[in-house]
Amino acid sequence: MASDKQDKQFVTEITPQSEDFSRWYIDVIKKAELMDYAPVRGCIVFRPDGYAIWEHIQQEMDRRFKETGHRNAYFPMLIPESFFQKEKEHIEGFNPELPFVTEAGGDILEERLAVRPTSETMFGHMYSKWIKSYRDLPVLINQWANVMRWEKRTMPFLRTSEFLWQEGHTAHEDEKDAREETMRMLELYRDFVEDFLALPVIMGQKTPSEKFAGAVDTFSIEAMMKDGKAVQAGTSHYMGTNFAKAFEIQYLNRDNELEFTHTTSWGTSTRLIGSLIMAHGDDRGLVIPPKVAPTQVILIPIGPPKMRDMVIERADALFAELKAAGIRVAMDDRADVRPGWKFNEYEMRGVPVRIEIGPRDIENGVCLLASRLGGDKLTVQLDNVVADVKQLLDDVQTGMFKRALEFRDEHFHAVDNLDQMRAQMEEKRGFFLAGWCGSEACEDTVRAETGATSRNIPFDPQERKNTCVACGEASKHTVVFAKAY
Amino acid sequence: MASDKQDKQFVTEITPQSEDFSRWYIDVIKKAELMDYAPVRGCIVFRPDGYAIWEHIQQEMDRRFKETGHRNAYFPMLIPESFFQKEKEHIEGFNPELPFVTEAGGDILEERLAVRPTSETMFGHMYSKWIKSYRDLPVLINQWANVMRWEKRTMPFLRTSEFLWQEGHTAHEDEKDAREETMRMLELYRDFVEDFLALPVIMGQKTPSEKFAGAVDTFSIEAMMKDGKAVQAGTSHYMGTNFAKAFEIQYLNRDNELEFTHTTSWGTSTRLIGSLIMAHGDDRGLVIPPKVAPTQVILIPIGPPKMRDMVIERADALFAELKAAGIRVAMDDRADVRPGWKFNEYEMRGVPVRIEIGPRDIENGVCLLASRLGGDKLTVQLDNVVADVKQLLDDVQTGMFKRALEFRDEHFHAVDNLDQMRAQMEEKRGFFLAGWCGSEACEDTVRAETGATSRNIPFDPQERKNTCVACGEASKHTVVFAKAY
């Protein structure tokens, strides 16, 4: 039958994950119209369904930032090149990735202006003007902005030349306050990502070789993708007085002495979109957590042409009821597209819940609910439908977290030495928990031998390892190693 | 007395409007910490209180965009120079203002990339890929973004090298649809600006010399500042098929024929912040409409030190009650700053409503409300305070619109010839309604003789003028002329 063929064709257009994970990813985000490639190197267009995910992320995260006393501001996108020179490690870390504006208004500029890769330097410059006394502290400012890093290898959402992010920059009286802020924001990220994106993460500290350029300490949350690779989903940095010294952010303390502030910064970006897709998606397409899904419920009226008007009328009322209850619902009542095709289409787009309603359902005062996670369809009473849909959305959200956590546990391996790690890596994807003596040479060895990098030193490892995975000496830390995006 | 001197000094730090309006403006936005100058030519930092106004504008406007069927997306900031060449008028209009990225990642780029001044070309390029059939139309996309125009003369918020804005870009089957969209968005802007910013505006069509580079027709809303000058507060453009032809945005119409789409674009920007400040502010400082005010209510506990704990305790409860009611309230309970100083401070910052509460008030179960618009303080019952505060906020909002409308009416002059216009311009600031024959030469004459430019051809002028203000021939249109920011 033509329609079966159409349905089948449709599904097979997406490369199976097991065949080629990267191709699966590109297939699905293009087909679901989350993004398109832009005519500028390494840049993408965030199409409405992709951008809507970001809007939901922004909205909730912004609420949490404000609840913890932060305010938003906006700083210039172009940063004089000389600003980068002021913090030695910072310039070394970012210089190779900077795009420069060199001409403007028909003139060659005297000083090149970098398109910001991050704004520590610009915030530092302004903070030095605004902060005079301990009474002005802490300063707790966040910015939602676009940034650019001219990356060699790019991957939509995960690593693009231009991306969207938020960057918090705070200044404090002393180390204790600044370190508390660093941890508060890391914990905020963890809670948000686990709660909203249904992504379990590992919190920990970056090793010195992986920390932010200019930071004293960097902390991260790391999430596991379905191919076993890691994505750094958020970072929080304690800068000490490094940027305060570079930009002369000094204040009169409570004893009337001039002192440098202690600063922090913390950020998450549109790579969160890529992370949730790679962590939750399957061979049928996207699976989007209800809390950030552009469309939470797709409503599909079913039935023969002669009953169409009656069904649509009831479906319209149902649509209005769900919408009024604050549910993001869409209806597909196209007459020239078969229900089976629609089912596949919205599964591919990752819509968490589907409602089917036909003449017999209406007669019986019910409709059918299908979860994107599969399982039997639920028959629910139309007069209790809002509560049942909300319940199912909750169940999908928690079910997704549970499924992702189980997947991570299955792909989390403790290893004692490189031979073991190499062998396991070939046969099992995932994260590797291993001892580390603390030397950069051993991190390099691990990378060279296995392709894995140190992700972080977890605060709360499942077990401790006493010897270094590379050199066999006594270990200083237990580290999570993994291949990473 | 020291405190009186302090109070007085404080107020006189702001240049009076009558003395130098531009200096008044800069004084007040810097003192109220809405902005600061950035270390990049023509750029500013939007400080938290300035940015918060923008956030409230965004939130409400975004709600209205979505209600009218639009969705957000995000397109790349860098645009290949060749894109600008495709629409002749467009490149002529924007080329002189473009900043160019010419180096990135350590290499000289083959093609210069412009930092977007507006995104018609990038949207055009992508729309040509996405739009295939009439079934894909209309496409209704908006973008919130930063843009750059390397301006010669800058003015914080009103004209800066980098600014924030929204730009809607839509594609339609035919002229009728596209023109309806153009008008729908102009009307949306009018309603938003009058309702939310309390700014009365004049809706009309731009003359050909003032229209957007590449548009068939441009429409605007124009607001009057306290110095009588105009600010273009929003524009909406019907592009015809100009951009569709330049970027080959074609679709198969209902008769299966290939056709060009008709496109529109429409935008408003952070210059709205500057507009509302210049239209509402007074010699005491900012006056911010309650609907966009970062702080709507400032709560100031008053009383002798020995009663302080008791007063603060009651004020805390009041604060919590107002906050729970969704009112943006702040409390200033600093013990080392006099109430009089605080009154001036928050008036200067434009907070619409002040609450004073002291020991005797608490005894009587009341507090005092003061409006930023002046008048007697209101004594209100504490057990009805939320309703009374909300009422006063509404009254301030409508009072501000009324005041601005009266000011505009007083400064709106119908004139018959240039002598009259010139004479009135010296003695009365404002907008001038005059006949215009339709020739660009006459617009040039008006500009050269009076400094005023044509703002728009109002849809609904207060009266019609039959002869051209410059040449005396029969007029084609009745035009609003004014000096403009």
Tab-separated table of N, CA and C in Angstrom, chain B residues 140-236:
chain	number	residue	atom	x	y	z
B	140	LEU	N	6.506	33.599	9.077
B	140	LEU	CA	6.407	34.748	9.988
B	140	LEU	C	7.449	34.601	11.095
B	141	ILE	N	8.648	35.121	10.849
B	141	ILE	CA	9.733	34.924	11.811
B	141	ILE	C	10.254	36.261	12.340
B	142	ASN	N	10.511	36.267	13.625
B	142	ASN	CA	11.106	37.431	14.275
B	142	ASN	C	12.446	37.020	14.888
B	143	GLN	N	13.327	37.979	15.027
B	143	GLN	CA	14.622	37.722	15.662
B	143	GLN	C	14.945	38.829	16.652
B	144	TRP	N	15.339	38.445	17.872
B	144	TRP	CA	15.894	39.395	18.844
B	144	TRP	C	17.409	39.314	18.721
B	145	ALA	N	18.061	40.431	18.467
B	145	ALA	CA	19.495	40.349	18.188
B	145	ALA	C	20.201	41.678	18.415
B	146	ASN	N	21.518	41.607	18.393
B	146	ASN	CA	22.328	42.817	18.364
B	146	ASN	C	22.665	43.141	16.906
B	147	VAL	N	22.739	44.415	16.601
B	147	VAL	CA	23.141	44.841	15.257
B	147	VAL	C	24.111	46.001	15.390
B	148	MET	N	24.834	46.275	14.307
B	148	MET	CA	25.794	47.384	14.351
B	148	MET	C	25.625	48.311	13.150
B	149	ARG	N	25.723	49.589	13.429
B	149	ARG	CA	25.809	50.599	12.367
B	149	ARG	C	26.824	51.624	12.851
B	150	TRP	N	27.874	51.748	12.099
B	150	TRP	CA	28.973	52.618	12.527
B	150	TRP	C	28.573	54.067	12.316
B	151	GLU	N	27.881	54.634	13.291
B	151	GLU	CA	27.306	55.966	13.159
B	151	GLU	C	28.352	57.040	13.429
B	152	LYS	N	28.216	58.167	12.742
B	152	LYS	CA	29.136	59.277	12.984
B	152	LYS	C	28.806	59.981	14.292
B	153	ARG	N	27.545	60.386	14.440
B	153	ARG	CA	27.121	61.026	15.682
B	153	ARG	C	26.341	60.011	16.491
B	154	THR	N	26.689	59.853	17.754
B	154	THR	CA	25.967	58.872	18.563
B	154	THR	C	25.347	59.544	19.777
B	155	MET	N	24.346	58.884	20.318
B	155	MET	CA	23.622	59.364	21.497
B	155	MET	C	23.135	58.116	22.226
B	156	PRO	N	23.512	57.962	23.498
B	156	PRO	CA	23.175	56.714	24.198
B	156	PRO	C	21.715	56.304	24.003
B	157	PHE	N	21.506	55.041	23.772
B	157	PHE	CA	20.200	54.434	23.519
B	157	PHE	C	19.620	54.832	22.154
B	158	LEU	N	19.673	56.133	21.824
B	158	LEU	CA	18.995	56.582	20.613
B	158	LEU	C	19.761	56.249	19.343
B	159	ARG	N	21.078	56.276	19.426
B	159	ARG	CA	21.880	56.030	18.233
B	159	ARG	C	23.257	55.592	18.692
B	160	THR	N	23.492	54.296	18.666
B	160	THR	CA	24.779	53.764	19.116
B	160	THR	C	25.310	52.796	18.057
B	161	SER	N	26.608	52.592	18.073
B	161	SER	CA	27.208	51.723	17.050
B	161	SER	C	26.625	50.318	17.119
B	162	GLU	N	26.533	49.791	18.331
B	162	GLU	CA	25.857	48.506	18.516
B	162	GLU	C	24.572	48.770	19.279
B	163	PHE	N	23.500	48.142	18.845
B	163	PHE	CA	22.279	48.241	19.644
B	163	PHE	C	21.522	46.925	19.586
B	164	LEU	N	20.518	46.833	20.449
B	164	LEU	CA	19.697	45.618	20.504
B	164	LEU	C	18.363	45.928	19.843
B	165	TRP	N	17.836	44.943	19.167
B	165	TRP	CA	16.539	45.191	18.539
B	165	TRP	C	15.839	43.888	18.259
B	166	GLN	N	14.643	44.013	17.683
B	166	GLN	CA	13.983	42.863	17.087
B	166	GLN	C	13.720	43.227	15.650
B	167	GLU	N	13.833	42.219	14.794
B	167	GLU	CA	13.535	42.428	13.385
B	167	GLU	C	12.661	41.270	12.927
B	168	GLY	N	11.462	41.623	12.466
B	168	GLY	CA	10.580	40.610	11.910
B	168	GLY	C	10.762	40.565	10.403
B	169	HIS	N	10.773	39.366	9.846
B	169	HIS	CA	10.895	39.213	8.392
B	169	HIS	C	9.860	38.188	7.971
B	170	THR	N	8.956	38.608	7.098
B	170	THR	CA	7.889	37.688	6.715
B	170	THR	C	7.791	37.587	5.201
B	171	ALA	N	7.326	36.428	4.747
B	171	ALA	CA	7.156	36.183	3.314
B	171	ALA	C	5.719	35.726	3.071
B	172	HIS	N	5.130	36.246	1.992
B	172	HIS	CA	3.702	36.038	1.725
B	172	HIS	C	3.458	35.704	0.261
B	173	GLU	N	2.270	35.154	0.027
B	173	GLU	CA	1.915	34.790	-1.343
B	173	GLU	C	1.747	35.996	-2.248
B	174	ASP	N	1.126	37.042	-1.710
B	174	ASP	CA	0.839	38.172	-2.604
B	174	ASP	C	0.923	39.509	-1.880
B	175	GLU	N	0.747	40.555	-2.636
B	175	GLU	CA	0.859	41.910	-2.107
B	175	GLU	C	-0.165	42.168	-1.007
B	176	LYS	N	-1.352	41.686	-1.205
B	176	LYS	CA	-2.410	41.958	-0.233
B	176	LYS	C	-2.026	41.420	1.154
B	177	ASP	N	-1.613	40.164	1.188
B	177	ASP	CA	-1.195	39.554	2.458
B	177	ASP	C	-0.031	40.313	3.086
B	178	ALA	N	0.944	40.640	2.260
B	178	ALA	CA	2.144	41.287	2.779
B	178	ALA	C	1.820	42.679	3.303
B	179	ARG	N	0.955	43.385	2.598
B	179	ARG	CA	0.578	44.729	3.064
B	179	ARG	C	-0.241	44.662	4.348
B	180	GLU	N	-1.068	43.642	4.447
B	180	GLU	CA	-1.822	43.471	5.696
B	180	GLU	C	-0.877	43.242	6.872
B	181	GLU	N	0.131	42.414	6.640
B	181	GLU	CA	1.125	42.150	7.687
B	181	GLU	C	1.857	43.438	8.070
B	182	THR	N	2.264	44.194	7.073
B	182	THR	CA	2.973	45.458	7.315
B	182	THR	C	2.158	46.354	8.247
B	183	MET	N	0.867	46.446	7.958
B	183	MET	CA	-0.010	47.306	8.762
B	183	MET	C	-0.310	46.699	10.129
B	184	ARG	N	-0.454	45.385	10.165
B	184	ARG	CA	-0.721	44.717	11.442
B	184	ARG	C	0.404	45.014	12.436
B	185	MET	N	1.640	44.937	11.948
B	185	MET	CA	2.773	45.126	12.849
B	185	MET	C	2.946	46.593	13.228
B	186	LEU	N	2.650	47.491	12.290
B	186	LEU	CA	2.707	48.914	12.632
B	186	LEU	C	1.698	49.219	13.738
B	187	GLU	N	0.511	48.665	13.584
B	187	GLU	CA	-0.543	48.876	14.587
B	187	GLU	C	-0.158	48.219	15.928
B	188	LEU	N	0.485	47.054	15.847
B	188	LEU	CA	0.956	46.399	17.076
B	188	LEU	C	1.957	47.306	17.796
B	189	TYR	N	2.857	47.889	17.028
B	189	TYR	CA	3.841	48.808	17.620
B	189	TYR	C	3.137	50.006	18.265
B	190	ARG	N	2.207	50.591	17.511
B	190	ARG	CA	1.506	51.769	18.043
B	190	ARG	C	0.848	51.430	19.380
B	191	ASP	N	0.126	50.335	19.376
B	191	ASP	CA	-0.603	49.974	20.587
B	191	ASP	C	0.364	49.696	21.741
B	192	PHE	N	1.434	48.983	21.443
B	192	PHE	CA	2.412	48.672	22.488
B	192	PHE	C	3.043	49.947	23.061
B	193	VAL	N	3.492	50.821	22.164
B	193	VAL	CA	4.218	52.014	22.605
B	193	VAL	C	3.300	52.947	23.389
B	194	GLU	N	2.053	53.068	22.951
B	194	GLU	CA	1.125	53.946	23.673
B	194	GLU	C	0.696	53.312	24.995
B	195	ASP	N	0.440	52.017	24.954
B	195	ASP	CA	-0.058	51.325	26.144
B	195	ASP	C	1.049	51.101	27.174
B	196	PHE	N	2.189	50.615	26.729
B	196	PHE	CA	3.239	50.198	27.664
B	196	PHE	C	4.222	51.302	28.007
B	197	LEU	N	4.558	52.117	27.030
B	197	LEU	CA	5.549	53.164	27.269
B	197	LEU	C	4.892	54.519	27.508
B	198	ALA	N	3.568	54.554	27.434
B	198	ALA	CA	2.811	55.785	27.663
B	198	ALA	C	3.229	56.894	26.706
B	199	LEU	N	3.610	56.495	25.499
B	199	LEU	CA	4.094	57.445	24.497
B	199	LEU	C	3.099	57.571	23.350
B	200	PRO	N	2.436	58.699	23.229
B	200	PRO	CA	1.553	58.865	22.061
B	200	PRO	C	2.389	58.982	20.797
B	201	VAL	N	1.954	58.329	19.731
B	201	VAL	CA	2.735	58.375	18.492
B	201	VAL	C	1.860	58.715	17.302
B	202	ILE	N	2.507	59.180	16.263
B	202	ILE	CA	1.809	59.480	15.013
B	202	ILE	C	2.162	58.415	13.994
B	203	MET	N	1.126	57.744	13.509
B	203	MET	CA	1.327	56.684	12.517
B	203	MET	C	1.238	57.287	11.129
B	204	GLY	N	2.126	56.882	10.276
B	204	GLY	CA	2.036	57.387	8.914
B	204	GLY	C	3.051	56.725	8.010
B	205	GLN	N	3.082	57.216	6.778
B	205	GLN	CA	3.986	56.643	5.781
B	205	GLN	C	5.178	57.563	5.579
B	206	LYS	N	6.347	56.972	5.429
B	206	LYS	CA	7.545	57.762	5.155
B	206	LYS	C	7.502	58.266	3.710
B	207	THR	N	8.086	59.426	3.484
B	207	THR	CA	8.234	59.887	2.105
B	207	THR	C	9.316	59.041	1.440
B	208	PRO	N	9.337	58.985	0.108
B	208	PRO	CA	10.321	58.132	-0.583
B	208	PRO	C	11.760	58.375	-0.134
B	209	SER	N	12.109	59.625	0.142
B	209	SER	CA	13.509	59.890	0.503
B	209	SER	C	13.860	59.355	1.887
B	210	GLU	N	12.851	59.086	2.705
B	210	GLU	CA	13.110	58.625	4.072
B	210	GLU	C	12.833	57.138	4.252
B	211	LYS	N	12.469	56.457	3.176
B	211	LYS	CA	12.109	55.049	3.376
B	211	LYS	C	13.331	54.148	3.469
B	212	PHE	N	13.079	52.945	3.963
B	212	PHE	CA	14.119	51.948	4.173
B	212	PHE	C	14.771	51.564	2.847
B	213	ALA	N	16.084	51.353	2.897
B	213	ALA	CA	16.844	51.038	1.687
B	213	ALA	C	16.438	49.671	1.130
B	214	GLY	N	15.632	49.696	0.083
B	214	GLY	CA	15.174	48.449	-0.527
B	214	GLY	C	13.681	48.222	-0.397
B	215	ALA	N	13.005	49.076	0.362
B	215	ALA	CA	11.562	48.908	0.565
B	215	ALA	C	10.769	49.575	-0.547
B	216	VAL	N	9.537	49.082	-0.749
B	216	VAL	CA	8.586	49.777	-1.616
B	216	VAL	C	7.943	50.901	-0.810
B	217	ASP	N	7.459	50.550	0.378
B	217	ASP	CA	6.857	51.540	1.264
B	217	ASP	C	7.331	51.319	2.695
B	218	THR	N	7.607	52.417	3.369
B	218	THR	CA	7.971	52.342	4.781
B	218	THR	C	6.963	53.133	5.598
B	219	PHE	N	6.545	52.543	6.712
B	219	PHE	CA	5.614	53.207	7.621
B	219	PHE	C	6.281	53.354	8.984
B	220	SER	N	5.925	54.383	9.697
B	220	SER	CA	6.584	54.589	10.997
B	220	SER	C	5.610	55.090	12.041
B	221	ILE	N	6.028	54.953	13.281
B	221	ILE	CA	5.374	55.676	14.370
B	221	ILE	C	6.408	56.655	14.907
B	222	GLU	N	5.955	57.891	15.145
B	222	GLU	CA	6.869	58.956	15.547
B	222	GLU	C	6.415	59.548	16.882
B	223	ALA	N	7.356	59.643	17.803
B	223	ALA	CA	7.031	60.161	19.140
B	223	ALA	C	7.738	61.496	19.361
B	224	MET	N	7.133	62.335	20.204
B	224	MET	CA	7.730	63.633	20.476
B	224	MET	C	8.468	63.640	21.817
B	225	MET	N	9.700	64.132	21.785
B	225	MET	CA	10.496	64.257	23.003
B	225	MET	C	10.206	65.610	23.660
B	226	LYS	N	10.702	65.796	24.880
B	226	LYS	CA	10.400	67.031	25.614
B	226	LYS	C	11.076	68.264	25.029
B	227	ASP	N	12.049	68.060	24.164
B	227	ASP	CA	12.659	69.216	23.494
B	227	ASP	C	11.982	69.458	22.144
B	228	GLY	N	10.892	68.758	21.899
B	228	GLY	CA	10.139	68.963	20.671
B	228	GLY	C	10.630	68.153	19.499
B	229	LYS	N	11.752	67.470	19.669
B	229	LYS	CA	12.269	66.666	18.555
B	229	LYS	C	11.515	65.343	18.444
B	230	ALA	N	11.629	64.728	17.270
B	230	ALA	CA	10.954	63.462	17.017
B	230	ALA	C	11.912	62.289	17.185
B	231	VAL	N	11.347	61.167	17.618
B	231	VAL	CA	12.067	59.900	17.542
B	231	VAL	C	11.197	58.919	16.780
B	232	GLN	N	11.803	58.298	15.785
B	232	GLN	CA	11.130	57.233	15.054
B	232	GLN	C	11.154	56.010	15.974
B	233	ALA	N	9.983	55.628	16.485
B	233	ALA	CA	9.945	54.616	17.536
B	233	ALA	C	9.774	53.203	17.002
B	234	GLY	N	9.403	53.095	15.723
B	234	GLY	CA	9.243	51.773	15.127
B	234	GLY	C	8.950	51.930	13.653
B	235	THR	N	9.364	50.963	12.852
B	235	THR	CA	9.076	51.047	11.420
B	235	THR	C	8.599	49.693	10.906
B	236	SER	N	7.811	49.741	9.855
B	236	SER	CA	7.298	48.530	9.226
B	236	SER	C	7.365	48.758	7.717
